[in-house]
Amino acid sequence: MTTTEGEKTTRSAGSARRAIVGRLSWGLADQAASSMTNFAVGIYVARSLGLAAFGVFSLAWVTYGVVLNVARGLATDPLVVRFSGVSEASWRGAVARSSGTALGVGVAIGAACAAAGPALGGPLGTAFVCLGVALPGLLLQDAWRFAFFAAGDGRKAFVNDVVWGVALVPAMVVAARVGSVAAFLLAWGGSAAVAAVYGCFQSGIRPRPSGAREWLREQRDLGSRYLVENVSLSGAGQLRAYGLGAIAGLGAVGAVRGAELLLGPFLAVLMGLSLVTVAEAARVLRQASHRLGAFCRLLGGGQAAAALLWGGALLLVPDRLGELVLGGVWHSASLLVVPATLGVAGASLGTGAAAGLRALGAARRSLRCQLFASALYAGGGLGGAVAAGAVGSAWGVAAATVGSSAVWWLELRSALREHHQEPIPEVRTS
């Protein structure tokens, strides 16, 4: 290789690294903007309505998480895997069908939530009615974020989340005056709907709900497995929340959610990276497949270390400052910082392997891992709740996430070995 060729190769590698860092940076910025809206809602509810009402809000929140993962499994996860870095025409057609699918999921499940509200009755029933109204806007807004990252244009996703945050400010002021869980849910969902409409103008694409059937048929090999995988994850969280409420009361649910809020800034980083890691892993696989394992190890190990550092910093927070942020929820939530941190670190470690399996299209392996992890999560969370309430549940979840991360990495190692294994040429004798 000549000197000139070497310089060109070095410049090309440097440009590729800068491009990856740039896309990851936009992912972090976007999630920071998105998480600030969710964090603001959580803090307002915790401070304004107390532990029990915060527990009601948290049950609606985990239900939203299940529905969001349904939409992602059917609509946006296949989009990111198969339409990252493709031609604009191919991307636009896929986004129209994918976003239409997400919107359809929001309308269908939102109607079911609204219908279930009167049957549940009380504050929880009212919260579910409001959640049903909010779901279409929430899911469509999330679909635009994934669409922009699939195109490698995280800046548009960031701007969309900023629009959501700006719209949330006046909505939260009104909700605070009303002073109910329902008002906060409607403020949160209504401001998301504003950003969802803005996403149509940003992309120049109109969602096509009529294309949902075609999209589901085209992506059924990935979508069906990702649906089960995603729902098992969020369903385990919902089962834990409802079970914890039944075993230890709504106050315990509020305490767990309060601990999650304390970890919110780090979780924003984790979720921000998750928006782009699968797309980046897919690019690494196409451009230099031998580097995928190292990319995943760096991703998982870096996130786990950051989680431990953030949890250590939380232990130094004085009670006065904690009460200023979470009000009456602080005392119960602060007792869960150590196990909650270990749980997030364990989950962070596994995300590197999960991104690799998604990029490889190893849906069967990732589904097997997720089902195992979800079973451990629900079992650890509920078993711990029976033993020691909210604190026991947090420790049970921590043990479950650390154990399941090992399974993710074993499956990734096997998948990489299969991918790199070349067929042995057949030897013929004449």
PDB file of N, CA and C in Angstrom, residues 350 353-354 357 365 368-369 372 403-418:
ATOM      1  N   GLY A 350     -26.520  -5.802  29.391  1.00  0.00           N
ATOM      2  CA  GLY A 350     -27.160  -6.652  28.398  1.00  0.00           C
ATOM      3  C   GLY A 350     -27.556  -5.939  27.124  1.00  0.00           C
ATOM      4  N   ALA A 353     -25.295  -6.588  24.002  1.00  0.00           N
ATOM      5  CA  ALA A 353     -25.542  -7.855  23.322  1.00  0.00           C
ATOM      6  C   ALA A 353     -26.865  -7.824  22.569  1.00  0.00           C
ATOM      7  N   ALA A 354     -27.874  -7.188  23.151  1.00  0.00           N
ATOM      8  CA  ALA A 354     -29.184  -7.114  22.501  1.00  0.00           C
ATOM      9  C   ALA A 354     -29.094  -6.360  21.175  1.00  0.00           C
ATOM     10  N   LEU A 357     -27.582  -8.691  18.552  1.00  0.00           N
ATOM     11  CA  LEU A 357     -28.514  -9.701  18.067  1.00  0.00           C
ATOM     12  C   LEU A 357     -29.547  -9.090  17.120  1.00  0.00           C
ATOM     13  N   ARG A 365     -33.069 -15.868  18.562  1.00  0.00           N
ATOM     14  CA  ARG A 365     -32.183 -15.832  19.734  1.00  0.00           C
ATOM     15  C   ARG A 365     -32.563 -14.702  20.690  1.00  0.00           C
ATOM     16  N   ARG A 368     -35.670 -15.555  22.620  1.00  0.00           N
ATOM     17  CA  ARG A 368     -35.395 -16.515  23.692  1.00  0.00           C
ATOM     18  C   ARG A 368     -34.772 -15.819  24.902  1.00  0.00           C
ATOM     19  N   CYS A 369     -33.825 -14.928  24.636  1.00  0.00           N
ATOM     20  CA  CYS A 369     -33.189 -14.174  25.728  1.00  0.00           C
ATOM     21  C   CYS A 369     -34.194 -13.315  26.476  1.00  0.00           C
ATOM     22  N   PHE A 372     -36.614 -15.217  28.711  1.00  0.00           N
ATOM     23  CA  PHE A 372     -35.922 -15.650  29.929  1.00  0.00           C
ATOM     24  C   PHE A 372     -35.732 -14.468  30.880  1.00  0.00           C
ATOM     25  N   GLY A 403     -28.318 -11.517  36.165  1.00  0.00           N
ATOM     26  CA  GLY A 403     -28.299 -12.885  35.670  1.00  0.00           C
ATOM     27  C   GLY A 403     -28.687 -12.987  34.200  1.00  0.00           C
ATOM     28  N   SER A 404     -29.708 -12.228  33.794  1.00  0.00           N
ATOM     29  CA  SER A 404     -30.169 -12.328  32.410  1.00  0.00           C
ATOM     30  C   SER A 404     -29.172 -11.723  31.422  1.00  0.00           C
ATOM     31  N   SER A 405     -28.370 -10.737  31.870  1.00  0.00           N
ATOM     32  CA  SER A 405     -27.389 -10.146  30.962  1.00  0.00           C
ATOM     33  C   SER A 405     -26.364 -11.182  30.510  1.00  0.00           C
ATOM     34  N   ALA A 406     -26.047 -12.125  31.381  1.00  0.00           N
ATOM     35  CA  ALA A 406     -25.104 -13.182  31.001  1.00  0.00           C
ATOM     36  C   ALA A 406     -25.668 -14.031  29.859  1.00  0.00           C
ATOM     37  N   VAL A 407     -26.974 -14.270  29.889  1.00  0.00           N
ATOM     38  CA  VAL A 407     -27.606 -15.063  28.834  1.00  0.00           C
ATOM     39  C   VAL A 407     -27.561 -14.319  27.503  1.00  0.00           C
ATOM     40  N   TRP A 408     -27.806 -12.998  27.536  1.00  0.00           N
ATOM     41  CA  TRP A 408     -27.724 -12.205  26.309  1.00  0.00           C
ATOM     42  C   TRP A 408     -26.350 -12.355  25.658  1.00  0.00           C
ATOM     43  N   TRP A 409     -25.288 -12.274  26.455  1.00  0.00           N
ATOM     44  CA  TRP A 409     -23.943 -12.318  25.889  1.00  0.00           C
ATOM     45  C   TRP A 409     -23.584 -13.705  25.370  1.00  0.00           C
ATOM     46  N   LEU A 410     -24.072 -14.740  26.028  1.00  0.00           N
ATOM     47  CA  LEU A 410     -23.821 -16.089  25.519  1.00  0.00           C
ATOM     48  C   LEU A 410     -24.489 -16.291  24.156  1.00  0.00           C
ATOM     49  N   GLU A 411     -25.705 -15.772  24.021  1.00  0.00           N
ATOM     50  CA  GLU A 411     -26.406 -15.898  22.738  1.00  0.00           C
ATOM     51  C   GLU A 411     -25.718 -15.073  21.641  1.00  0.00           C
ATOM     52  N   LEU A 412     -25.238 -13.883  21.985  1.00  0.00           N
ATOM     53  CA  LEU A 412     -24.543 -13.070  20.981  1.00  0.00           C
ATOM     54  C   LEU A 412     -23.269 -13.763  20.517  1.00  0.00           C
ATOM     55  N   ARG A 413     -22.539 -14.363  21.446  1.00  0.00           N
ATOM     56  CA  ARG A 413     -21.312 -15.059  21.064  1.00  0.00           C
ATOM     57  C   ARG A 413     -21.612 -16.190  20.082  1.00  0.00           C
ATOM     58  N   SER A 414     -22.680 -16.922  20.343  1.00  0.00           N
ATOM     59  CA  SER A 414     -23.063 -18.004  19.431  1.00  0.00           C
ATOM     60  C   SER A 414     -23.495 -17.455  18.073  1.00  0.00           C
ATOM     61  N   ALA A 415     -24.247 -16.363  18.075  1.00  0.00           N
ATOM     62  CA  ALA A 415     -24.722 -15.780  16.825  1.00  0.00           C
ATOM     63  C   ALA A 415     -23.564 -15.237  15.992  1.00  0.00           C
ATOM     64  N   LEU A 416     -22.584 -14.618  16.639  1.00  0.00           N
ATOM     65  CA  LEU A 416     -21.417 -14.111  15.913  1.00  0.00           C
ATOM     66  C   LEU A 416     -20.604 -15.252  15.322  1.00  0.00           C
ATOM     67  N   ARG A 417     -20.492 -16.351  16.080  1.00  0.00           N
ATOM     68  CA  ARG A 417     -19.750 -17.503  15.567  1.00  0.00           C
ATOM     69  C   ARG A 417     -20.435 -18.058  14.317  1.00  0.00           C
ATOM     70  N   GLU A 418     -21.749 -18.133  14.344  1.00  0.00           N
ATOM     71  CA  GLU A 418     -22.483 -18.614  13.176  1.00  0.00           C
ATOM     72  C   GLU A 418     -22.324 -17.674  11.988  1.00  0.00           C
TER      73      GLU A 418
END
